[in-house]
Amino acid sequence: TFGQDPIYTRYNKVGLGDVYADDDGVIRRGFSMLFDDTTFAAQIALNAWGRDLPETFLIMFRNEESYRRISFSDVYLQRVPKGFFDMKVVLIGGTAKGLFDYHAVPFDRQFPGVVLQAILVDNFINNERTVEIPVLIIILVTLLLSIVFNFLACTKPAHLYIITCAVAYLLFLIISFFLFSMHLDLGIIRPTYVFVLGLICSLIYRYQFVEREKRELKSIFSRYYSRELVEQVTVTPPKLGGEKVDCTVLFADIRNFTPFAEKTDPESVGLKLNKFLDEMVRVIFDHQGRIDKFIGDCVMAVFGNPVHVSNHALNACRAALEMIDRADKLGFKIGIGINTGEVISGNFGSPMRMEYTVIGDAVNLASRLEGQTKEFNASIVCGEEVYKRVKGIPDPGMRFEALGKVRVKGKEEEVTVYSVKST
């Protein structure tokens, strides 16, 4: 002050006692030089140690109780033993609130300045400081987290994605704290921003695209499947563009329905037909099948696609037997054709009218076998592949009878057919 050197310079070296905070007002860094002057803490360390000091570093903080605090009055009144301060670094400073020597540090917004200086001296003398990991590595870690989170957002269900991201972020925090205990600062703020922003963006993306696709799938398959199976379809959606699949196709047709419809008033026909179709749909759903389409009074059902069933041929046969019983109670006689084989499954039609269905030789044969029920006077006629897949199952609740070989339209070779009856 007033252009004169402080009185302390007559007895000791002096250093700049200022501390500087980051942009958010929190002190995190220590300095050995400020404005071309050696700082107070660095000057003490140089006197005690005399080695090169880092120009700037992240402070290794300790709490207020880490250093012995002695009242100045105890020293003045000689209550402290002689020689107590020998070979010790002693800092003299005020800690009263009215002196306003308090600063914001990461874990405390009212931290005494003299204790902060003690921490700086301690860091310098013991060469304890936190090293900042290079920004490039932090960027790479952040980029890696972004890629992982975005990949999960596009491929996993929403609940699994959120849980996985939370676990991944928790692991990241644990690693960060472990590195910090090793005096390495990874920095969690930037990656956290990326995590939160990525989570928000990915959830928006999922809602706009992924969830919309699931809603469309549910809308499509809710016409063919029970609610439980629709949920399975949305978890592992099929290829709507077309794919080869192995499944069982069932055709069920009412016998002599045309004469009945001609002799009955339209309202009664509609009511009875709707009641019949409703019962058939319930049976098919109960046996994990899907309704492919209604063709007048004929029902086409598919088992094993797109929801995988371990033995879809057996399910189709059991459904057929129950359909016969239900139809009989409603006063209808029906014929059912069943065939198992490889088909092409997908969404086919015009952009104005699309339908998810199966096509192929196995489908055509199932339709032809339904027509053979009249020739053999049998309620259910199935192909040889159905028989092969069911015959080895112990106590399937049904028996097969060979009906012989028949030539069906569209097939050059004769095919072996069987009837299915309850045991």
GROMACS .gro file of N, CA and C in nm, residues 179-326:
model
  444
  179LEU      N    1  -1.102  -4.332  -1.076
  179LEU     CA    2  -0.991  -4.257  -1.135
  179LEU      C    3  -0.958  -4.134  -1.051
  180PHE      N    4  -1.063  -4.071  -0.997
  180PHE     CA    5  -1.039  -3.952  -0.914
  180PHE      C    6  -0.962  -3.989  -0.788
  181SER      N    7  -0.991  -4.108  -0.734
  181SER     CA    8  -0.915  -4.152  -0.616
  181SER      C    9  -0.769  -4.178  -0.651
  182MET      N   10  -0.742  -4.200  -0.779
  182MET     CA   11  -0.604  -4.217  -0.827
  182MET      C   12  -0.545  -4.085  -0.876
  183HIS      N   13  -0.612  -3.974  -0.841
  183HIS     CA   14  -0.568  -3.839  -0.877
  183HIS      C   15  -0.577  -3.814  -1.028
  184LEU      N   16  -0.675  -3.877  -1.093
  184LEU     CA   17  -0.700  -3.855  -1.235
  184LEU      C   18  -0.844  -3.806  -1.251
  185ASP      N   19  -0.860  -3.690  -1.312
  185ASP     CA   20  -0.994  -3.633  -1.326
  185ASP      C   21  -1.044  -3.656  -1.467
  186LEU      N   22  -1.142  -3.747  -1.479
  186LEU     CA   23  -1.203  -3.773  -1.610
  186LEU      C   24  -1.304  -3.665  -1.646
  187GLY      N   25  -1.370  -3.612  -1.545
  187GLY     CA   26  -1.470  -3.509  -1.572
  187GLY      C   27  -1.602  -3.574  -1.612
  188ILE      N   28  -1.704  -3.556  -1.532
  188ILE     CA   29  -1.832  -3.622  -1.560
  188ILE      C   30  -1.938  -3.526  -1.614
  189ILE      N   31  -1.906  -3.397  -1.617
  189ILE     CA   32  -2.008  -3.301  -1.659
  189ILE      C   33  -2.042  -3.315  -1.806
  190ARG      N   34  -1.939  -3.312  -1.893
  190ARG     CA   35  -1.966  -3.319  -2.037
  190ARG      C   36  -2.031  -3.452  -2.076
  191PRO      N   37  -1.977  -3.567  -2.030
  191PRO     CA   38  -2.045  -3.693  -2.062
  191PRO      C   39  -2.188  -3.699  -2.008
  192THR      N   40  -2.211  -3.635  -1.891
  192THR     CA   41  -2.347  -3.635  -1.837
  192THR      C   42  -2.441  -3.555  -1.927
  193TYR      N   43  -2.393  -3.440  -1.974
  193TYR     CA   44  -2.473  -3.364  -2.069
  193TYR      C   45  -2.508  -3.448  -2.191
  194VAL      N   46  -2.407  -3.520  -2.242
  194VAL     CA   47  -2.430  -3.605  -2.359
  194VAL      C   48  -2.530  -3.715  -2.327
  195PHE      N   49  -2.516  -3.774  -2.206
  195PHE     CA   50  -2.607  -3.882  -2.165
  195PHE      C   51  -2.751  -3.831  -2.160
  196VAL      N   52  -2.772  -3.718  -2.092
  196VAL     CA   53  -2.907  -3.665  -2.076
  196VAL      C   54  -2.965  -3.623  -2.211
  197LEU      N   55  -2.884  -3.550  -2.290
  197LEU     CA   56  -2.931  -3.505  -2.420
  197LEU      C   57  -2.958  -3.624  -2.512
  198GLY      N   58  -2.867  -3.723  -2.509
  198GLY     CA   59  -2.886  -3.843  -2.591
  198GLY      C   60  -3.010  -3.920  -2.550
  199LEU      N   61  -3.035  -3.928  -2.417
  199LEU     CA   62  -3.153  -3.998  -2.367
  199LEU      C   63  -3.280  -3.931  -2.416
  200ILE      N   64  -3.283  -3.798  -2.407
  200ILE     CA   65  -3.401  -3.723  -2.451
  200ILE      C   66  -3.423  -3.742  -2.601
  201CYS      N   67  -3.314  -3.725  -2.679
  201CYS     CA   68  -3.325  -3.737  -2.825
  201CYS      C   69  -3.366  -3.878  -2.866
  202SER      N   70  -3.307  -3.978  -2.801
  202SER     CA   71  -3.338  -4.116  -2.838
  202SER      C   72  -3.482  -4.151  -2.803
  203LEU      N   73  -3.531  -4.101  -2.689
  203LEU     CA   74  -3.670  -4.128  -2.652
  203LEU      C   75  -3.765  -4.060  -2.749
  204ILE      N   76  -3.729  -3.939  -2.793
  204ILE     CA   77  -3.810  -3.871  -2.895
  204ILE      C   78  -3.808  -3.951  -3.024
  205TYR      N   79  -3.688  -3.998  -3.061
  205TYR     CA   80  -3.675  -4.079  -3.183
  205TYR      C   81  -3.759  -4.206  -3.173
  206ARG      N   82  -3.749  -4.273  -3.057
  206ARG     CA   83  -3.826  -4.397  -3.039
  206ARG      C   84  -3.976  -4.368  -3.052
  207TYR      N   85  -4.021  -4.260  -2.991
  207TYR     CA   86  -4.163  -4.228  -2.996
  207TYR      C   87  -4.207  -4.197  -3.138
  208GLN      N   88  -4.122  -4.122  -3.211
  208GLN     CA   89  -4.160  -4.079  -3.345
  208GLN      C   90  -4.151  -4.190  -3.448
  209PHE      N   91  -4.051  -4.281  -3.433
  209PHE     CA   92  -4.027  -4.380  -3.538
  209PHE      C   93  -4.049  -4.524  -3.490
  210VAL      N   94  -3.970  -4.567  -3.390
  210VAL     CA   95  -3.975  -4.706  -3.347
  210VAL      C   96  -4.112  -4.740  -3.290
  211GLU      N   97  -4.160  -4.656  -3.196
  211GLU     CA   98  -4.289  -4.685  -3.135
  211GLU      C   99  -4.402  -4.670  -3.236
  212ARG      N  100  -4.384  -4.579  -3.332
  212ARG     CA  101  -4.487  -4.566  -3.436
  212ARG      C  102  -4.494  -4.692  -3.520
  213GLU      N  103  -4.376  -4.749  -3.551
  213GLU     CA  104  -4.375  -4.874  -3.627
  213GLU      C  105  -4.443  -4.986  -3.547
  214LYS      N  106  -4.417  -4.988  -3.414
  214LYS     CA  107  -4.481  -5.090  -3.331
  214LYS      C  108  -4.632  -5.070  -3.330
  215ARG      N  109  -4.675  -4.944  -3.324
  215ARG     CA  110  -4.819  -4.919  -3.325
  215ARG      C  111  -4.881  -4.964  -3.457
  216GLU      N  112  -4.806  -4.942  -3.566
  216GLU     CA  113  -4.856  -4.987  -3.696
  216GLU      C  114  -4.863  -5.140  -3.701
  217LEU      N  115  -4.758  -5.206  -3.647
  217LEU     CA  116  -4.760  -5.352  -3.643
  217LEU      C  117  -4.878  -5.403  -3.559
  218LYS      N  118  -4.898  -5.339  -3.444
  218LYS     CA  119  -5.011  -5.380  -3.360
  218LYS      C  120  -5.142  -5.362  -3.434
  219SER      N  121  -5.152  -5.251  -3.508
  219SER     CA  122  -5.274  -5.226  -3.583
  219SER      C  123  -5.296  -5.333  -3.689
  220ILE      N  124  -5.186  -5.375  -3.753
  220ILE     CA  125  -5.197  -5.478  -3.858
  220ILE      C  126  -5.233  -5.612  -3.798
  221PHE      N  127  -5.159  -5.654  -3.694
  221PHE     CA  128  -5.173  -5.791  -3.644
  221PHE      C  129  -5.287  -5.807  -3.543
  222SER      N  130  -5.342  -5.697  -3.493
  222SER     CA  131  -5.455  -5.711  -3.401
  222SER      C  132  -5.576  -5.770  -3.471
  223ARG      N  133  -5.578  -5.764  -3.605
  223ARG     CA  134  -5.688  -5.825  -3.680
  223ARG      C  135  -5.672  -5.975  -3.694
  224TYR      N  136  -5.548  -6.022  -3.674
  224TYR     CA  137  -5.520  -6.164  -3.698
  224TYR      C  138  -5.493  -6.242  -3.570
  225TYR      N  139  -5.448  -6.174  -3.464
  225TYR     CA  140  -5.399  -6.243  -3.345
  225TYR      C  141  -5.473  -6.199  -3.220
  226SER      N  142  -5.462  -6.281  -3.117
  226SER     CA  143  -5.507  -6.240  -2.984
  226SER      C  144  -5.413  -6.133  -2.931
  227ARG      N  145  -5.458  -6.060  -2.827
  227ARG     CA  146  -5.380  -5.948  -2.773
  227ARG      C  147  -5.244  -5.995  -2.722
  228GLU      N  148  -5.240  -6.114  -2.657
  228GLU     CA  149  -5.114  -6.164  -2.602
  228GLU      C  150  -5.013  -6.191  -2.713
  229LEU      N  151  -5.059  -6.251  -2.822
  229LEU     CA  152  -4.967  -6.283  -2.932
  229LEU      C  153  -4.924  -6.158  -3.009
  230VAL      N  154  -5.012  -6.057  -3.013
  230VAL     CA  155  -4.973  -5.931  -3.077
  230VAL      C  156  -4.853  -5.871  -3.006
  231GLU      N  157  -4.850  -5.878  -2.872
  231GLU     CA  158  -4.737  -5.826  -2.796
  231GLU      C  159  -4.609  -5.901  -2.834
  232GLN      N  160  -4.617  -6.032  -2.854
  232GLN     CA  161  -4.499  -6.109  -2.895
  232GLN      C  162  -4.452  -6.068  -3.034
  233VAL      N  163  -4.547  -6.041  -3.124
  233VAL     CA  164  -4.511  -6.001  -3.260
  233VAL      C  165  -4.435  -5.870  -3.260
  234THR      N  166  -4.476  -5.775  -3.174
  234THR     CA  167  -4.410  -5.644  -3.171
  234THR      C  168  -4.270  -5.652  -3.112
  235VAL      N  169  -4.244  -5.754  -3.029
  235VAL     CA  170  -4.110  -5.770  -2.972
  235VAL      C  171  -4.013  -5.817  -3.081
  236THR      N  172  -4.054  -5.916  -3.161
  236THR     CA  173  -3.972  -5.965  -3.273
  236THR      C  174  -4.056  -5.956  -3.400
  237PRO      N  175  -4.064  -5.836  -3.458
  237PRO     CA  176  -4.152  -5.815  -3.573
  237PRO      C  177  -4.106  -5.894  -3.696
  238PRO      N  178  -4.200  -5.941  -3.778
  238PRO     CA  179  -4.165  -6.013  -3.900
  238PRO      C  180  -4.122  -5.916  -4.010
  239LYS      N  181  -4.069  -5.973  -4.118
  239LYS     CA  182  -4.033  -5.892  -4.234
  239LYS      C  183  -4.157  -5.874  -4.320
  240LEU      N  184  -4.208  -5.754  -4.324
  240LEU     CA  185  -4.330  -5.728  -4.399
  240LEU      C  186  -4.306  -5.736  -4.548
  241GLY      N  187  -4.181  -5.719  -4.590
  241GLY     CA  188  -4.151  -5.724  -4.733
  241GLY      C  189  -4.156  -5.864  -4.791
  242GLY      N  190  -4.154  -5.967  -4.707
  242GLY     CA  191  -4.161  -6.104  -4.754
  242GLY      C  192  -4.045  -6.188  -4.705
  243GLU      N  193  -4.074  -6.309  -4.656
  243GLU     CA  194  -3.971  -6.402  -4.612
  243GLU      C  195  -4.026  -6.544  -4.618
  244LYS      N  196  -3.934  -6.639  -4.635
  244LYS     CA  197  -3.973  -6.780  -4.636
  244LYS      C  198  -3.985  -6.831  -4.493
  245VAL      N  199  -4.097  -6.895  -4.463
  245VAL     CA  200  -4.119  -6.946  -4.327
  245VAL      C  201  -4.182  -7.085  -4.336
  246ASP      N  202  -4.165  -7.160  -4.230
  246ASP     CA  203  -4.228  -7.291  -4.217
  246ASP      C  204  -4.348  -7.277  -4.126
  247CYS      N  205  -4.465  -7.313  -4.173
  247CYS     CA  206  -4.586  -7.297  -4.093
  247CYS      C  207  -4.691  -7.397  -4.136
  248THR      N  208  -4.804  -7.395  -4.067
  248THR     CA  209  -4.918  -7.482  -4.098
  248THR      C  210  -5.037  -7.394  -4.135
  249VAL      N  211  -5.102  -7.429  -4.247
  249VAL     CA  212  -5.216  -7.352  -4.298
  249VAL      C  213  -5.342  -7.435  -4.285
  250LEU      N  214  -5.449  -7.370  -4.239
  250LEU     CA  215  -5.577  -7.438  -4.217
  250LEU      C  216  -5.687  -7.363  -4.291
  251PHE      N  217  -5.770  -7.439  -4.367
  251PHE     CA  218  -5.890  -7.384  -4.430
  251PHE      C  219  -6.011  -7.456  -4.371
  252ALA      N  220  -6.109  -7.380  -4.329
  252ALA     CA  221  -6.233  -7.436  -4.275
  252ALA      C  222  -6.351  -7.374  -4.349
  253ASP      N  223  -6.439  -7.459  -4.404
  253ASP     CA  224  -6.551  -7.410  -4.484
  253ASP      C  225  -6.680  -7.477  -4.438
  254ILE      N  226  -6.789  -7.400  -4.435
  254ILE     CA  227  -6.919  -7.453  -4.395
  254ILE      C  228  -6.977  -7.534  -4.510
  255ARG      N  229  -7.029  -7.652  -4.479
  255ARG     CA  230  -7.092  -7.736  -4.579
  255ARG      C  231  -7.236  -7.687  -4.607
  256ASN      N  232  -7.269  -7.684  -4.737
  256ASN     CA  233  -7.405  -7.649  -4.783
  256ASN      C  234  -7.451  -7.514  -4.730
  257PHE      N  235  -7.360  -7.419  -4.725
  257PHE     CA  236  -7.397  -7.287  -4.674
  257PHE      C  237  -7.479  -7.209  -4.775
  258THR      N  238  -7.451  -7.229  -4.906
  258THR     CA  239  -7.523  -7.152  -5.008
  258THR      C  240  -7.673  -7.182  -5.007
  259PRO      N  241  -7.712  -7.311  -5.003
  259PRO     CA  242  -7.858  -7.338  -4.994
  259PRO      C  243  -7.920  -7.279  -4.868
  260PHE      N  244  -7.846  -7.286  -4.758
  260PHE     CA  245  -7.897  -7.229  -4.632
  260PHE      C  246  -7.920  -7.079  -4.646
  261ALA      N  247  -7.823  -7.010  -4.709
  261ALA     CA  248  -7.833  -6.864  -4.724
  261ALA      C  249  -7.949  -6.826  -4.815
  262GLU      N  250  -7.978  -6.910  -4.917
  262GLU     CA  251  -8.086  -6.878  -5.010
  262GLU      C  252  -8.224  -6.893  -4.945
  263LYS      N  253  -8.233  -6.984  -4.847
  263LYS     CA  254  -8.362  -7.012  -4.785
  263LYS      C  255  -8.387  -6.928  -4.659
  264THR      N  256  -8.287  -6.856  -4.612
  264THR     CA  257  -8.297  -6.783  -4.485
  264THR      C  258  -8.288  -6.633  -4.511
  265ASP      N  259  -8.358  -6.553  -4.429
  265ASP     CA  260  -8.353  -6.408  -4.448
  265ASP      C  261  -8.213  -6.356  -4.418
  266PRO      N  262  -8.171  -6.249  -4.485
  266PRO     CA  263  -8.033  -6.199  -4.475
  266PRO      C  264  -7.988  -6.168  -4.333
  267GLU      N  265  -8.077  -6.112  -4.250
  267GLU     CA  266  -8.037  -6.077  -4.114
  267GLU      C  267  -8.001  -6.202  -4.033
  268SER      N  268  -8.081  -6.306  -4.049
  268SER     CA  269  -8.052  -6.430  -3.976
  268SER      C  270  -7.924  -6.493  -4.026
  269VAL      N  271  -7.902  -6.486  -4.158
  269VAL     CA  272  -7.777  -6.538  -4.214
  269VAL      C  273  -7.658  -6.465  -4.155
  270GLY      N  274  -7.668  -6.330  -4.151
  270GLY     CA  275  -7.557  -6.250  -4.097
  270GLY      C  276  -7.529  -6.282  -3.952
  271LEU      N  277  -7.636  -6.294  -3.873
  271LEU     CA  278  -7.619  -6.322  -3.731
  271LEU      C  279  -7.554  -6.458  -3.707
  272LYS      N  280  -7.606  -6.562  -3.780
  272LYS     CA  281  -7.552  -6.697  -3.760
  272LYS      C  282  -7.408  -6.707  -3.810
  273LEU      N  283  -7.382  -6.642  -3.925
  273LEU     CA  284  -7.246  -6.648  -3.979
  273LEU      C  285  -7.147  -6.577  -3.886
  274ASN      N  286  -7.187  -6.461  -3.835
  274ASN     CA  287  -7.098  -6.389  -3.743
  274ASN      C  288  -7.074  -6.468  -3.615
  275LYS      N  289  -7.177  -6.535  -3.565
  275LYS     CA  290  -7.161  -6.618  -3.447
  275LYS      C  291  -7.065  -6.733  -3.475
  276PHE      N  292  -7.080  -6.795  -3.592
  276PHE     CA  293  -6.990  -6.905  -3.631
  276PHE      C  294  -6.846  -6.856  -3.642
  277LEU      N  295  -6.825  -6.746  -3.713
  277LEU     CA  296  -6.689  -6.695  -3.733
  277LEU      C  297  -6.625  -6.653  -3.600
  278ASP      N  298  -6.707  -6.594  -3.511
  278ASP     CA  299  -6.655  -6.554  -3.380
  278ASP      C  300  -6.605  -6.675  -3.301
  279GLU      N  301  -6.682  -6.785  -3.305
  279GLU     CA  302  -6.640  -6.907  -3.235
  279GLU      C  303  -6.512  -6.964  -3.296
  280MET      N  304  -6.504  -6.962  -3.429
  280MET     CA  305  -6.384  -7.015  -3.495
  280MET      C  306  -6.260  -6.931  -3.461
  281VAL      N  307  -6.278  -6.800  -3.456
  281VAL     CA  308  -6.165  -6.711  -3.422
  281VAL      C  309  -6.116  -6.739  -3.281
  282ARG      N  310  -6.208  -6.756  -3.188
  282ARG     CA  311  -6.170  -6.783  -3.049
  282ARG      C  312  -6.089  -6.912  -3.038
  283VAL      N  313  -6.134  -7.017  -3.110
  283VAL     CA  314  -6.062  -7.144  -3.106
  283VAL      C  315  -5.921  -7.128  -3.163
  284ILE      N  316  -5.912  -7.062  -3.276
  284ILE     CA  317  -5.781  -7.043  -3.341
  284ILE      C  318  -5.688  -6.963  -3.251
  285PHE      N  319  -5.739  -6.856  -3.190
  285PHE     CA  320  -5.657  -6.776  -3.099
  285PHE      C  321  -5.612  -6.860  -2.979
  286ASP      N  322  -5.701  -6.945  -2.928
  286ASP     CA  323  -5.667  -7.027  -2.811
  286ASP      C  324  -5.551  -7.122  -2.841
  287HIS      N  325  -5.535  -7.158  -2.967
  287HIS     CA  326  -5.429  -7.252  -3.006
  287HIS      C  327  -5.313  -7.180  -3.076
  288GLN      N  328  -5.297  -7.051  -3.046
  288GLN     CA  329  -5.183  -6.969  -3.091
  288GLN      C  330  -5.175  -6.957  -3.243
  289GLY      N  331  -5.291  -6.959  -3.306
  289GLY     CA  332  -5.294  -6.935  -3.450
  289GLY      C  333  -5.337  -6.793  -3.479
  290ARG      N  334  -5.332  -6.757  -3.605
  290ARG     CA  335  -5.378  -6.624  -3.645
  290ARG      C  336  -5.477  -6.637  -3.759
  291ILE      N  337  -5.571  -6.546  -3.764
  291ILE     CA  338  -5.667  -6.542  -3.873
  291ILE      C  339  -5.602  -6.474  -3.992
  292ASP      N  340  -5.590  -6.546  -4.101
  292ASP     CA  341  -5.531  -6.485  -4.220
  292ASP      C  342  -5.636  -6.406  -4.296
  293LYS      N  343  -5.751  -6.469  -4.319
  293LYS     CA  344  -5.859  -6.397  -4.388
  293LYS      C  345  -5.988  -6.477  -4.377
  294PHE      N  346  -6.099  -6.409  -4.405
  294PHE     CA  347  -6.229  -6.472  -4.423
  294PHE      C  348  -6.262  -6.468  -4.571
  295ILE      N  349  -6.299  -6.581  -4.627
  295ILE     CA  350  -6.339  -6.588  -4.768
  295ILE      C  351  -6.484  -6.633  -4.770
  296GLY      N  352  -6.575  -6.537  -4.756
  296GLY     CA  353  -6.716  -6.572  -4.743
  296GLY      C  354  -6.738  -6.646  -4.613
  297ASP      N  355  -6.784  -6.772  -4.625
  297ASP     CA  356  -6.805  -6.854  -4.505
  297ASP      C  357  -6.684  -6.941  -4.475
  298CYS      N  358  -6.574  -6.918  -4.543
  298CYS     CA  359  -6.451  -6.996  -4.523
  298CYS      C  360  -6.352  -6.916  -4.437
  299VAL      N  361  -6.286  -6.987  -4.346
  299VAL     CA  362  -6.185  -6.926  -4.259
  299VAL      C  363  -6.047  -6.981  -4.298
  300MET      N  364  -5.952  -6.890  -4.318
  300MET     CA  365  -5.814  -6.931  -4.342
  300MET      C  366  -5.731  -6.889  -4.221
  301ALA      N  367  -5.660  -6.985  -4.161
  301ALA     CA  368  -5.579  -6.958  -4.042
  301ALA      C  369  -5.437  -7.009  -4.065
  302VAL      N  370  -5.342  -6.947  -3.995
  302VAL     CA  371  -5.201  -6.984  -4.006
  302VAL      C  372  -5.147  -7.007  -3.865
  303PHE      N  373  -5.071  -7.115  -3.848
  303PHE     CA  374  -5.008  -7.148  -3.721
  303PHE      C  375  -4.856  -7.152  -3.739
  304GLY      N  376  -4.786  -7.082  -3.650
  304GLY     CA  377  -4.639  -7.082  -3.656
  304GLY      C  378  -4.579  -6.964  -3.726
  305ASN      N  379  -4.660  -6.868  -3.769
  305ASN     CA  380  -4.608  -6.748  -3.834
  305ASN      C  381  -4.703  -6.632  -3.809
  306PRO      N  382  -4.651  -6.513  -3.771
  306PRO     CA  383  -4.510  -6.483  -3.745
  306PRO      C  384  -4.465  -6.520  -3.604
  307VAL      N  385  -4.559  -6.559  -3.515
  307VAL     CA  386  -4.518  -6.603  -3.382
  307VAL      C  387  -4.477  -6.750  -3.390
  308HIS      N  388  -4.355  -6.779  -3.348
  308HIS     CA  389  -4.303  -6.915  -3.357
  308HIS      C  390  -4.373  -7.004  -3.255
  309VAL      N  391  -4.416  -7.122  -3.302
  309VAL     CA  392  -4.477  -7.224  -3.217
  309VAL      C  393  -4.396  -7.351  -3.236
  310SER      N  394  -4.364  -7.420  -3.126
  310SER     CA  395  -4.273  -7.536  -3.133
  310SER      C  396  -4.326  -7.644  -3.227
  311ASN      N  397  -4.456  -7.676  -3.219
  311ASN     CA  398  -4.515  -7.775  -3.311
  311ASN      C  399  -4.647  -7.718  -3.361
  312HIS      N  400  -4.639  -7.634  -3.464
  312HIS     CA  401  -4.759  -7.566  -3.513
  312HIS      C  402  -4.856  -7.663  -3.580
  313ALA      N  403  -4.805  -7.776  -3.634
  313ALA     CA  404  -4.894  -7.875  -3.696
  313ALA      C  405  -4.988  -7.936  -3.591
  314LEU      N  406  -4.933  -7.966  -3.472
  314LEU     CA  407  -5.014  -8.021  -3.364
  314LEU      C  408  -5.119  -7.919  -3.319
  315ASN      N  409  -5.078  -7.793  -3.305
  315ASN     CA  410  -5.174  -7.688  -3.265
  315ASN      C  411  -5.287  -7.676  -3.365
  316ALA      N  412  -5.253  -7.683  -3.494
  316ALA     CA  413  -5.355  -7.671  -3.599
  316ALA      C  414  -5.454  -7.788  -3.591
  317CYS      N  415  -5.404  -7.910  -3.570
  317CYS     CA  416  -5.492  -8.027  -3.560
  317CYS      C  417  -5.585  -8.017  -3.439
  318ARG      N  418  -5.530  -7.974  -3.325
  318ARG     CA  419  -5.613  -7.959  -3.206
  318ARG      C  420  -5.719  -7.851  -3.226
  319ALA      N  421  -5.678  -7.742  -3.290
  319ALA     CA  422  -5.775  -7.636  -3.319
  319ALA      C  423  -5.884  -7.688  -3.411
  320ALA      N  424  -5.847  -7.767  -3.512
  320ALA     CA  425  -5.945  -7.819  -3.607
  320ALA      C  426  -6.047  -7.908  -3.538
  321LEU      N  427  -6.001  -7.996  -3.448
  321LEU     CA  428  -6.094  -8.084  -3.376
  321LEU      C  429  -6.192  -8.003  -3.291
  322GLU      N  430  -6.142  -7.898  -3.225
  322GLU     CA  431  -6.232  -7.815  -3.144
  322GLU      C  432  -6.326  -7.734  -3.231
  323MET      N  433  -6.279  -7.692  -3.347
  323MET     CA  434  -6.366  -7.617  -3.440
  323MET      C  435  -6.482  -7.703  -3.488
  324ILE      N  436  -6.455  -7.831  -3.512
  324ILE     CA  437  -6.562  -7.924  -3.553
  324ILE      C  438  -6.670  -7.931  -3.445
  325ASP      N  439  -6.627  -7.944  -3.319
  325ASP     CA  440  -6.723  -7.952  -3.207
  325ASP      C  441  -6.802  -7.824  -3.193
  326ARG      N  442  -6.736  -7.709  -3.198
  326ARG     CA  443  -6.805  -7.581  -3.181
  326ARG      C  444  -6.905  -7.558  -3.296
   0.00000   0.00000   0.00000
